[in-house]
Amino acid sequence: MKKFSTLKDVAKEAGVAPMTVSRVVNDSGYVNEKTREEVLKAIEKLNYRPSVSARKLKALKSNIISIIIPDIKNDFYANIIESSEDVIRKNGMDIMIFNSKFSSELEKKFLELSVSDRVDGIILASTGGTEKEINNILVKNGIPIVILESYFKNVNTDYILHKYFEGTYLLTEHLIKTHSHKKIGYITLNVDLINEVTVEGLKGYKQALTDNKIEFDENLVMHGKPTVENGYNLTKSLILKEKTLQALICANTIFGTGAVKAFRDLKVRFPDDIAFVTFDEYDINSIITPSLTTLERVDRIFGENAANLLIKRIKEKKAAEKRVIEIPARLLIRESCGCLLQK
Amino acid sequence: MKKFSTLKDVAKEAGVAPMTVSRVVNDSGYVNEKTREEVLKAIEKLNYRPSVSARKLKALKSNIISIIIPDIKNDFYANIIESSEDVIRKNGMDIMIFNSKFSSELEKKFLELSVSDRVDGIILASTGGTEKEINNILVKNGIPIVILESYFKNVNTDYILHKYFEGTYLLTEHLIKTHSHKKIGYITLNVDLINEVTVEGLKGYKQALTDNKIEFDENLVMHGKPTVENGYNLTKSLILKEKTLQALICANTIFGTGAVKAFRDLKVRFPDDIAFVTFDEYDINSIITPSLTTLERVDRIFGENAANLLIKRIKEKKAAEKRVIEIPARLLIRESCGCLLQK
DNA sequence: CTGTTAGCGCATTCAA
DNA sequence: TTGAATGCGCTAACAG
């Protein structure tokens, strides 16, 4: 087992001082062309790579942005990573990705790890339950944080949100006005889990019902953690429980994926037997038959905005304050609601 | 903008020596209960978090394993991350995830970054073109590397591979023997891209043809980088070019996803108009209609094996040597090939 | 153009 | 049970 070589090792190999090697490595200051070549040869020979830790320790910063998301297997979050990564690398910074698996405990751990790593900023798609830690980091450590898809009243920082009220309203209204459905199911997150965002969606659903003189029926709303399995089970039990259900709205693609499976197993066809729409969409939409009516996907918009906002905040270097960006909702009408379908 | 507090800050706040704080933080050595409480209070107050960089610098290791994969949006790799992560965390180590986007340049950069970070080991799903760097790291820096899905003759380290020959053979044979197809298309990677692995698959395809007395037709084989778009385009042009094509094999799910889209747009139905199978599968399979005939998914097996192998190698602390694990292929017969389908 | 000094934050070692 | 000294690898500041 080899050891890692250091500036000093390279210096000795090249017969110069460590500082000269440093200058070559960082392309800073004047170095004689011949000396430079000697040094480069030594670096090559030893496969020297500068120690990030030592550099960070010296610099007291990391040049890293950490991204904490709840589910790396979910296309929505994977796209957020990819799109924000592009922006971040373009700004010469590096990235650490953390997968919290919808666990507040893990999220907390990763937040603290990010502080320990002295990251320059954090992009957080929160699972909730970490308001205290977030505030601590913001206030006591002064690390900028951009929060995606969640909203904490008492945490003053940057937020990027869907227009959840508006979006869910649009979906519900479409089912009512265009397809005359009255009995519409809604599968969404636990209220305690993703905080106020969930509430906004529910409000939009209710408002659309009210505006169209349909009475809200609590039995048609199902709650759960966002897993495909939950989407499957909640859909199944809702359909078995409510025989006359005319339509179903899923608050996200995870639930939507589970719902499609449930439909399939129950031999319930959409839109023939039931109209079906989901809040957001991801890649599989375009290959599912019939195609799904959804809101326009905003993952890349989320990612880019998050990265830009964060980098701006890092450069500003002033105390956190609350700023909220809301991405408008746009309805994409496809087949699963009953529109556009020709047999 | 606050600064990060240090051991010293906490020590001053608590009225003790830095070393005492260190002992509290690390739960090592003797500390008076009362002193401990004072220290904890100070830590809380300052939101002190130990500097990972300083610790690493001191320890000359990072306790981190880096995972470099070509596409984070691909379920196959996302699952590799998740499953290896479980094993790695259980062993008390942390993780860095790098998304190389099928770019050899980025892969090279991430390999060097991993060395710079003094990671304890690397799990690499390679895009190819980095053999030299890998060998350098292995030999000169002594960092263990496990390579997934690729094979480099001249790089002596751990490999985890599908049985590509066997797998593709099984798929091809099934189409021939059970469904009597003779004109079978095959969409696979560029030979130069993923090295010998691609060659093995192609060999399996050819061997199955030969064993069943079907002549190999070069025109039926399409090559490209593994993107959904390529899968789409290659499928489309193959179908338009070869009107009498009876069946199609995709070498992976990425191509498969593109193929499904192409079928859809061309109004080619499978298995009615064409039999369709893919090498591996991922989550969308179970919601696509008809369901896809594939080989059993091995992503989690890959991830777990990779992590275990790597950790074993790290603990061994001896020079790299070549070890290859091959995961057997198992055919999962579903609907898309023409089996099992009832109208 | 090159070298020396010092210190970033932490934990090992030794001393009290 | 606690503290002081030292050095990990690097680079800013200064000196030559």
XYZ file of C-alpha atoms (C1' of nucleotides) in Angstrom:
718
model
C 0.000 0.000 0.000
C 1.483 3.273 -1.152
C 1.225 6.516 0.687
C 0.072 9.683 -0.981
C 2.895 11.906 -2.054
C 2.987 15.488 -0.896
C 4.295 18.784 -2.135
C 7.431 18.029 -0.204
C 7.932 14.673 -1.886
C 7.562 16.257 -5.275
C 9.864 19.091 -4.249
C 12.556 16.653 -3.204
C 12.118 14.643 -6.391
C 12.450 17.775 -8.495
C 15.151 19.320 -6.361
C 13.244 22.504 -5.548
C 11.299 23.982 -2.639
C 7.709 22.962 -1.883
C 6.550 26.477 -2.615
C 7.791 26.214 -6.164
C 5.807 23.057 -6.667
C 2.776 24.813 -5.269
C 3.240 27.580 -7.795
C 3.408 25.111 -10.637
C 0.372 23.213 -9.454
C -1.677 26.382 -9.085
C -0.226 28.150 -12.057
C 0.427 31.177 -9.906
C 3.459 33.422 -9.654
C 6.585 33.177 -11.733
C 8.289 29.876 -12.357
C 11.164 29.327 -14.716
C 10.064 27.267 -17.670
C 12.753 24.704 -17.102
C 11.975 24.396 -13.418
C 8.322 23.998 -14.255
C 9.081 21.090 -16.516
C 11.167 19.385 -13.870
C 8.356 19.776 -11.405
C 5.738 18.502 -13.811
C 7.871 15.473 -14.465
C 8.115 14.768 -10.748
C 4.359 15.198 -10.345
C 3.742 12.787 -13.163
C 6.183 10.286 -11.726
C 4.628 10.293 -8.272
C 1.077 10.807 -9.527
C 0.909 13.654 -7.078
C -2.527 15.157 -6.442
C -2.906 18.080 -4.054
C -4.724 17.256 -0.846
C -8.155 18.814 -0.900
C -8.271 18.650 2.866
C -5.095 20.618 3.325
C -6.223 23.196 0.829
C -9.593 23.552 2.442
C -8.046 23.818 5.848
C -5.828 26.588 4.636
C -8.565 28.373 2.743
C -11.208 27.938 5.444
C -13.705 27.185 2.759
C -14.416 24.312 0.446
C -15.683 25.649 -2.840
C -18.343 23.012 -2.601
C -22.105 23.146 -2.718
C -23.970 20.294 -1.157
C -27.231 19.050 -2.566
C -29.508 17.130 -0.255
C -32.454 15.390 -1.866
C -34.874 12.806 -0.537
C -34.730 10.272 -3.334
C -32.038 9.885 -5.887
C -34.029 7.287 -7.769
C -36.751 9.784 -8.476
C -36.386 11.428 -11.834
C -37.607 14.721 -10.497
C -34.721 14.956 -8.039
C -32.198 13.417 -10.395
C -33.028 16.178 -12.844
C -32.684 18.800 -10.159
C -29.213 17.486 -9.445
C -28.221 17.453 -13.091
C -29.517 20.892 -13.888
C -28.114 22.591 -10.811
C -24.839 20.761 -11.298
C -24.410 22.359 -14.702
C -24.770 25.823 -13.241
C -22.547 25.097 -10.274
C -19.668 23.626 -12.255
C -19.866 26.531 -14.666
C -19.175 28.716 -11.653
C -16.094 26.703 -10.817
C -17.506 25.032 -7.754
C -17.837 21.375 -6.870
C -20.729 19.332 -5.629
C -21.591 16.826 -2.956
C -24.775 14.853 -3.337
C -26.646 13.437 -0.356
C -29.598 11.078 -0.555
C -31.757 11.424 2.542
C -34.330 8.772 1.628
C -37.151 10.831 3.113
C -35.593 10.431 6.541
C -35.417 13.517 8.746
C -32.655 11.841 10.721
C -30.486 11.378 7.646
C -31.310 14.876 6.456
C -30.153 16.224 9.781
C -26.973 14.207 9.559
C -26.238 15.469 6.066
C -26.896 19.052 7.075
C -24.350 18.720 9.852
C -21.931 16.935 7.581
C -22.255 19.850 5.182
C -21.323 22.244 7.937
C -18.437 20.022 8.922
C -17.319 20.109 5.342
C -17.499 23.895 5.387
C -19.529 23.907 2.205
C -20.218 27.286 0.656
C -23.907 26.631 0.247
C -26.662 24.037 0.459
C -29.492 23.137 -1.888
C -32.075 21.317 0.149
C -35.142 19.434 -0.950
C -36.367 18.860 2.563
C -38.310 16.010 4.067
C -39.245 18.272 6.962
C -38.468 18.039 10.630
C -35.171 19.882 10.392
C -36.239 23.502 10.765
C -34.163 23.936 13.886
C -30.989 22.647 12.284
C -31.558 24.728 9.170
C -32.002 27.864 11.214
C -28.907 27.104 13.236
C -26.821 26.716 10.125
C -28.240 29.842 8.583
C -27.809 32.012 11.635
C -24.843 30.591 13.509
C -22.719 29.281 10.658
C -23.873 31.710 8.013
C -24.100 29.097 5.249
C -26.650 30.061 2.592
C -29.380 27.508 1.973
C -31.920 27.302 -0.825
C -34.941 25.199 -0.004
C -36.900 23.426 -2.709
C -40.523 22.367 -2.572
C -40.872 23.010 1.127
C -41.774 26.109 3.034
C -40.981 26.874 6.663
C -42.656 29.968 8.021
C -39.940 30.605 10.562
C -36.918 30.001 8.391
C -35.743 33.077 6.554
C -33.958 31.966 3.430
C -34.495 31.364 -0.294
C -37.330 29.149 -1.413
C -38.287 27.731 -4.752
C -41.815 26.449 -4.898
C -44.410 25.244 -7.303
C -47.623 27.137 -7.254
C -49.199 24.219 -5.493
C -52.551 25.823 -4.933
C -52.873 26.974 -8.499
C -51.581 23.690 -9.939
C -53.891 21.429 -8.045
C -56.722 23.812 -8.735
C -56.092 23.572 -12.476
C -56.042 19.774 -12.427
C -59.205 19.527 -10.374
C -61.019 22.168 -12.363
C -60.173 20.432 -15.611
C -61.688 17.175 -14.417
C -64.806 18.988 -13.309
C -65.373 21.427 -16.139
C -64.221 19.444 -19.148
C -65.209 15.977 -18.022
C -68.054 16.713 -15.629
C -66.601 14.539 -12.884
C -67.840 15.118 -9.385
C -66.335 12.305 -7.378
C -62.629 12.970 -7.576
C -60.002 11.217 -5.438
C -56.805 12.920 -4.318
C -53.648 11.178 -3.149
C -51.174 13.422 -1.394
C -48.475 13.568 1.240
C -48.886 13.395 4.965
C -49.607 16.909 6.135
C -46.938 16.712 8.793
C -44.333 15.484 6.373
C -43.762 18.134 3.797
C -45.356 20.938 5.731
C -47.251 23.853 4.224
C -46.716 22.827 0.646
C -49.031 19.865 1.046
C -51.603 22.126 2.588
C -51.534 24.442 -0.417
C -52.258 21.575 -2.767
C -55.128 20.386 -0.667
C -56.496 23.915 -0.563
C -56.414 24.137 -4.352
C -58.278 20.863 -4.622
C -60.924 22.025 -2.175
C -61.284 25.442 -3.739
C -61.879 23.983 -7.183
C -64.590 21.769 -5.725
C -66.191 24.663 -3.872
C -66.076 26.972 -6.876
C -67.977 24.347 -8.794
C -70.469 23.614 -6.052
C -69.207 20.161 -5.253
C -69.079 19.153 -1.642
C -65.697 18.154 -0.227
C -65.589 14.540 0.888
C -62.785 13.674 3.274
C -62.979 10.007 2.349
C -61.703 10.747 -1.121
C -58.387 12.112 0.124
C -55.580 9.682 0.919
C -52.302 10.513 2.649
C -48.928 8.828 2.796
C -45.192 9.092 2.428
C -44.176 9.544 -1.186
C -43.217 6.055 -2.284
C -44.355 4.090 -5.301
C -45.598 1.419 -2.946
C -47.786 3.884 -1.093
C -49.158 5.193 -4.371
C -50.040 1.637 -5.234
C -51.682 0.791 -1.925
C -53.529 4.063 -1.475
C -54.929 3.904 -5.002
C -55.971 0.325 -4.545
C -57.766 0.897 -1.288
C -59.407 4.074 -2.515
C -60.771 2.365 -5.595
C -61.975 -0.663 -3.659
C -63.563 1.586 -1.053
C -65.194 4.071 -3.394
C -66.808 2.098 -6.159
C -68.245 5.130 -7.921
C -65.002 7.120 -8.092
C -64.844 8.990 -11.381
C -61.387 10.487 -11.321
C -58.092 10.422 -9.438
C -55.472 13.096 -8.884
C -51.998 12.186 -7.652
C -50.003 14.949 -5.979
C -46.758 13.769 -7.561
C -45.226 11.292 -9.982
C -44.187 8.831 -7.320
C -47.761 8.296 -6.308
C -48.701 8.415 -9.975
C -46.388 5.541 -10.790
C -47.885 3.465 -8.017
C -51.371 4.372 -9.197
C -50.643 3.158 -12.720
C -49.526 -0.163 -11.289
C -52.650 -0.395 -9.160
C -54.896 0.343 -12.130
C -53.151 -2.350 -14.031
C -53.522 -4.981 -11.313
C -57.153 -4.092 -10.666
C -57.843 -4.096 -14.388
C -59.172 -0.578 -14.087
C -58.509 1.229 -17.337
C -57.905 4.920 -17.618
C -59.443 7.061 -18.906
C -62.228 4.595 -19.755
C -63.038 3.488 -16.225
C -61.509 6.391 -14.373
C -59.955 9.699 -15.349
C -56.402 10.031 -14.086
C -54.084 13.022 -13.738
C -50.921 13.725 -11.755
C -49.345 16.920 -10.515
C -45.973 16.557 -12.159
C -44.577 14.317 -14.806
C -41.304 12.708 -15.635
C -39.730 10.716 -18.411
C -41.950 7.682 -18.260
C -44.978 9.742 -19.118
C -44.280 9.823 -22.770
C -44.038 6.065 -23.011
C -47.040 5.183 -20.910
C -50.201 4.451 -22.807
C -52.432 6.351 -22.550
C -50.203 9.345 -21.915
C -50.746 11.227 -18.704
C -52.377 14.596 -18.287
C -50.184 16.538 -15.864
C -48.735 19.901 -15.048
C -45.668 20.925 -16.984
C -42.474 19.552 -15.472
C -40.385 22.065 -13.651
C -37.484 20.011 -12.303
C -34.844 21.639 -14.455
C -36.263 25.070 -13.746
C -36.047 24.217 -10.063
C -32.456 23.074 -10.339
C -31.228 26.026 -12.345
C -33.009 28.565 -10.211
C -31.754 26.950 -7.050
C -28.140 27.005 -8.199
C -28.316 30.558 -9.468
C -30.032 31.839 -6.377
C -27.549 30.083 -4.131
C -24.506 31.328 -5.960
C -25.906 34.834 -5.912
C -26.450 34.525 -2.195
C -22.923 33.215 -1.680
C -21.494 36.172 -3.526
C -23.672 38.673 -1.681
C -22.205 37.610 1.635
C -24.928 39.206 3.643
C -27.279 37.785 6.227
C -30.105 35.519 5.168
C -33.492 36.941 4.390
C -36.627 35.401 3.028
C -37.042 35.288 -0.729
C -39.601 33.099 -2.446
C -39.670 32.161 -6.095
C -42.830 30.533 -7.289
C -42.872 28.636 -10.552
C -46.213 29.014 -12.332
C -48.260 25.932 -13.113
C -49.246 25.058 -16.657
C -51.666 22.304 -17.535
C -50.570 19.751 -20.133
C -53.624 18.003 -21.466
C -52.923 14.547 -22.766
C -54.891 11.321 -22.815
C -55.294 9.980 -19.317
C -58.050 12.412 -18.349
C -60.172 11.442 -21.315
C -59.191 14.239 -23.681
C -57.527 13.634 -27.021
C -58.087 9.924 -27.006
C -59.116 8.322 -30.239
C -59.709 4.648 -30.385
C -21.413 36.470 7.493
C -20.331 34.410 10.465
C -17.137 32.467 10.689
C -17.045 28.856 11.668
C -16.143 28.310 15.263
C -13.235 26.070 16.144
C -12.209 23.825 18.974
C -10.403 26.810 20.405
C -13.491 29.028 20.320
C -15.483 26.388 22.109
C -12.670 25.891 24.586
C -12.568 29.564 25.409
C -16.340 29.700 25.738
C -16.295 26.752 28.114
C -13.155 27.807 29.928
C -11.170 24.675 29.176
C -8.376 23.571 26.857
C -9.038 22.665 23.219
C -7.960 19.131 23.920
C -10.752 18.712 26.403
C -13.281 19.809 23.827
C -11.806 17.343 21.378
C -12.265 14.594 23.925
C -15.892 15.506 24.412
C -16.572 15.705 20.703
C -14.985 12.349 20.050
C -16.146 10.703 23.218
C -12.608 9.582 23.909
C -10.535 9.661 27.081
C -11.691 10.792 30.471
C -13.703 13.962 30.913
C -15.337 15.082 34.107
C -19.104 14.948 33.808
C -19.487 18.566 34.768
C -16.817 19.715 32.368
C -18.470 17.712 29.631
C -21.720 19.508 30.192
C -20.065 22.899 30.043
C -18.408 21.962 26.806
C -21.609 20.620 25.292
C -23.346 23.838 26.198
C -20.651 25.847 24.468
C -20.844 23.621 21.395
C -24.578 24.087 21.248
C -24.271 27.817 21.653
C -21.748 28.226 18.859
C -23.216 25.469 16.696
C -19.717 24.085 16.526
C -19.092 21.314 14.017
C -15.646 19.747 13.707
C -13.851 20.542 10.481
C -13.755 17.501 8.289
C -10.775 18.932 6.432
C -8.700 19.337 9.532
C -9.585 15.857 10.687
C -8.756 14.348 7.355
C -5.510 16.216 7.170
C -4.583 14.890 10.546
C -5.714 11.372 9.815
C -4.266 11.232 6.301
C -7.373 9.459 5.175
C -10.956 10.440 4.533
C -13.165 7.530 5.472
C -14.938 8.185 2.216
C -15.718 5.999 -0.744
C -16.390 7.723 -4.008
C -18.878 6.384 -6.496
C -18.501 7.460 -10.090
C -21.370 6.581 -12.407
C -22.191 7.717 -15.928
C -25.823 8.675 -15.466
C -27.551 9.484 -12.259
C -30.912 9.653 -13.986
C -30.681 6.051 -14.962
C -32.446 3.761 -12.567
C -29.817 1.118 -12.965
C -27.087 3.392 -11.620
C -29.334 5.054 -9.076
C -29.985 1.613 -7.647
C -26.296 0.818 -7.626
C -25.732 3.951 -5.596
C -28.504 3.175 -3.165
C -27.550 -0.426 -2.592
C -23.834 0.190 -2.215
C -24.561 3.168 0.002
C -26.373 0.927 2.448
C -23.360 -1.348 2.773
C -20.893 1.501 2.978
C -22.731 3.437 5.679
C -23.141 0.256 7.657
C -19.364 0.087 7.674
C -19.158 3.568 9.094
C -17.858 5.210 5.950
C -19.205 8.126 3.961
C -19.877 8.566 0.279
C -19.254 10.959 -2.527
C -21.290 10.597 -5.675
C -20.020 11.750 -9.071
C -22.070 11.871 -12.237
C -19.809 11.587 -15.261
C -22.521 11.837 -17.927
C -20.760 9.325 -20.129
C -17.865 11.734 -20.537
C -14.362 10.330 -20.264
C -13.111 13.813 -19.505
C -15.417 14.196 -16.525
C -14.643 10.672 -15.394
C -10.956 11.511 -15.446
C -11.593 14.670 -13.474
C -13.604 12.818 -10.863
C -10.962 10.132 -10.544
C -8.360 12.782 -9.824
C -10.693 14.603 -7.472
C -11.132 11.340 -5.608
C -7.382 11.037 -5.199
C -7.208 14.637 -4.091
C -9.852 13.847 -1.542
C -7.788 10.902 -0.338
C -10.787 8.619 -0.577
C -10.346 5.131 0.796
C -11.785 3.496 -2.291
C -13.569 4.040 -5.571
C -16.550 2.330 -7.158
C -16.419 3.060 -10.847
C -18.963 2.423 -13.546
C -16.676 3.496 -16.329
C -17.391 5.149 -19.622
C -14.002 4.005 -20.847
C -10.985 5.964 -21.958
C -9.496 6.267 -18.488
C -7.455 3.102 -18.211
C -4.238 5.050 -17.759
C -5.600 7.149 -14.913
C -7.112 4.110 -13.231
C -3.832 2.254 -13.379
C -1.966 5.259 -12.025
C -4.284 5.521 -9.074
C -4.130 1.819 -8.412
C -0.369 1.545 -8.634
C 0.974 4.908 -7.558
C -1.616 5.979 -5.024
C -2.699 2.549 -3.915
C -6.400 3.362 -3.795
C -8.554 0.278 -4.336
C -11.010 0.504 -7.213
C -13.912 -1.740 -8.106
C -15.020 -1.469 -11.702
C -18.581 -2.213 -12.724
C -19.788 -3.310 -16.124
C -16.512 -2.602 -17.844
C -13.448 -4.715 -18.304
C -9.913 -3.520 -19.025
C -7.487 -6.251 -19.865
C -4.494 -4.323 -18.569
C -5.976 -3.042 -15.346
C -5.553 -5.414 -12.424
C -8.329 -4.776 -9.975
C -11.784 -5.999 -8.956
C -14.490 -6.268 -11.573
C -18.184 -6.947 -11.372
C -19.721 -7.947 -14.646
C -22.850 -9.342 -16.114
C -22.406 -12.504 -18.071
C -22.890 -10.491 -21.213
C -22.254 -13.302 -23.589
C -24.591 -15.664 -21.833
C -27.274 -13.013 -21.319
C -27.460 -11.859 -24.894
C -27.288 -15.454 -26.020
C -30.329 -16.315 -23.907
C -32.357 -13.422 -25.269
C -31.478 -14.183 -28.864
C -32.011 -17.885 -28.472
C -35.418 -17.339 -26.944
C -36.538 -15.252 -29.902
C -35.293 -17.894 -32.283
C -36.365 -21.094 -30.571
C -39.665 -20.095 -29.008
C -40.848 -17.606 -31.564
C -39.084 -18.819 -34.687
C -37.750 -15.373 -35.557
C -34.860 -15.173 -37.945
C -34.460 -11.489 -38.641
C -33.487 -10.058 -35.297
C -32.175 -6.526 -34.767
C -29.673 -5.668 -32.052
C -29.022 -2.196 -30.650
C -25.875 -1.887 -28.608
C -23.102 0.453 -27.533
C -20.261 1.736 -29.612
C -17.541 -0.864 -29.463
C -14.963 1.737 -28.525
C -17.078 3.142 -25.744
C -17.575 0.492 -23.150
C -14.765 -1.776 -24.289
C -14.812 -5.529 -24.126
C -18.163 -5.793 -22.459
C -19.935 -4.682 -25.600
C -17.978 -7.190 -27.578
C -19.128 -10.019 -25.315
C -22.770 -9.118 -25.889
C -22.289 -9.006 -29.609
C -20.559 -12.372 -29.471
C -23.509 -13.867 -27.623
C -25.889 -12.531 -30.227
C -23.812 -13.941 -33.057
C -23.275 -17.299 -31.390
C -26.995 -17.793 -30.854
C -27.579 -17.062 -34.532
C -24.829 -19.416 -35.608
C -25.974 -22.217 -33.318
C -29.365 -21.972 -34.955
C -28.041 -21.760 -38.475
C -29.022 -18.163 -39.076
C -26.623 -15.999 -40.966
C -25.334 -12.913 -39.213
C -26.371 -9.695 -40.959
C -24.339 -6.661 -40.088
C -27.124 -4.339 -41.156
C -29.280 -5.485 -38.277
C -26.839 -4.264 -35.636
C -26.955 -0.594 -34.605
C -24.420 1.184 -32.414
C -24.541 4.349 -30.335
C -23.918 6.049 -27.031
C -26.402 4.906 -24.428
C -29.007 7.658 -24.425
C -32.764 7.407 -24.699
C -32.576 9.607 -27.753
C -30.161 7.255 -29.473
C -32.375 4.315 -28.629
C -35.214 6.179 -30.262
C -33.320 7.150 -33.392
C -31.542 3.849 -33.892
C -34.767 1.898 -33.499
C -36.580 4.188 -35.870
C -34.001 4.010 -38.594
C -33.584 0.261 -38.219
C -37.301 -0.332 -38.567
C -37.637 2.011 -41.520
C -34.617 0.431 -43.166
C -35.498 -3.201 -42.526
C -39.150 -3.624 -43.313
C -39.199 -7.332 -42.555
C -37.592 -7.136 -39.134
C -39.211 -9.683 -36.831
C -37.637 -8.903 -33.511
C -35.462 -6.369 -31.694
C -32.997 -6.755 -28.841
C -31.786 -3.724 -26.903
C -28.522 -4.098 -25.025
C -29.776 -2.026 -22.106
C -32.783 -0.239 -20.668
C -31.769 3.170 -21.918
C -31.967 2.006 -25.479
C -35.070 0.044 -24.546
C -36.832 3.171 -23.341
C -36.027 4.947 -26.572
C -37.187 1.941 -28.539
C -40.560 1.924 -26.811
C -41.016 5.560 -27.773
C -40.033 4.831 -31.338
C -42.498 1.945 -31.553
C -45.157 4.225 -30.272
C -44.480 7.001 -32.750
C -44.216 4.602 -35.677
C -47.375 2.855 -34.569
C -45.474 -0.397 -34.492
C -46.981 -2.613 -31.827
C -45.079 -5.180 -29.851
C -45.249 -8.082 -29.739
C -47.866 -8.063 -32.530
C -45.779 -6.357 -35.190
C -42.384 -7.026 -33.724
C -41.034 -9.037 -30.808
C -39.099 -6.892 -28.376
C -36.705 -7.753 -25.557
C -34.060 -5.836 -23.614
C -30.975 -6.928 -21.746
C -31.824 -5.429 -18.379
C -34.907 -3.955 -16.874
C -35.782 -1.275 -14.403
C -38.805 0.079 -12.620
C -40.775 1.218 -15.628
C -41.027 -2.314 -16.916
C -43.811 -3.281 -14.640
C -45.987 -0.407 -15.765
C -45.362 -0.636 -19.467
C -47.953 -2.532 -21.442
C -47.159 -5.076 -22.650
C -44.551 -5.886 -20.029
C -41.010 -6.431 -21.242
C -39.179 -9.693 -21.521
C -35.696 -9.085 -20.132
C -32.910 -10.511 -18.095
C -33.311 -10.341 -14.360
C -32.208 -7.005 -12.929
C -28.930 -7.088 -11.127
C -28.371 -3.471 -10.120
C -28.696 -4.081 -6.404
C -26.539 -7.177 -6.645
C -23.949 -5.064 -8.439
C -24.070 -2.353 -5.796
C -23.848 -4.651 -2.821
C -21.083 -6.750 -4.298
C -19.139 -3.675 -5.292
C -19.306 -2.195 -1.819
C -18.438 -5.449 -0.091
C -15.579 -6.192 -2.425
C -14.195 -2.698 -2.038
C -14.383 -2.684 1.724
C -12.727 -6.066 1.817
C -9.963 -4.754 -0.399
C -9.542 -1.669 1.766
C -9.131 -3.813 4.838
C -6.740 -6.194 3.125
C -4.311 -3.385 2.458
C -2.364 -5.306 -0.081
C -1.532 -4.525 -3.684
C -4.208 -4.743 -6.325
C -4.737 -7.942 -8.226
C -7.326 -8.966 -10.719
C -10.525 -10.493 -9.421
C -13.638 -10.845 -11.526
C -17.130 -11.532 -10.284
C -19.641 -12.473 -12.921
C -23.328 -12.247 -12.165
C -25.240 -15.007 -13.941
C -27.976 -14.069 -16.389
C -31.518 -15.264 -15.883
C -34.233 -14.829 -18.479
C -37.504 -13.280 -17.347
C -40.159 -14.112 -19.872
C -42.972 -11.604 -19.971
C -45.171 -10.283 -22.718
C -43.151 -8.193 -25.124
C -41.589 -11.140 -26.904
C -44.972 -12.666 -27.647
C -45.140 -15.112 -24.764
C -47.840 -14.990 -22.121
C -49.967 -12.477 -23.926
C -53.670 -12.971 -23.869
C -55.928 -10.563 -25.604
C 12.408 33.829 -10.082
C 12.840 30.901 -5.662
C 12.904 29.883 -0.756
C 11.487 30.423 4.322
C 8.162 31.056 7.858
C 4.008 30.559 9.847
C -0.590 28.970 10.747
C -5.190 26.985 9.136
C -8.115 23.031 12.953
C -7.482 18.930 14.807
C -5.857 14.750 17.548
C -1.717 11.962 19.034
C 1.670 11.847 22.453
C 3.473 13.014 26.381
C 3.528 15.624 30.707
C 1.291 17.355 34.797
C -8.814 14.119 34.718
C -6.688 17.988 32.038
C -3.263 20.610 29.334
C 0.767 21.696 26.020
C 3.385 20.658 22.233
C 3.678 18.971 17.709
C 2.784 18.152 12.878
C -0.557 16.573 9.137
C -0.185 19.358 3.649
C -0.765 23.482 1.903
C -0.191 28.507 0.589
C -0.082 33.746 1.873
C 3.212 36.906 2.952
C 7.498 38.091 3.056
C 12.573 37.789 2.162
C 16.215 36.954 -0.778
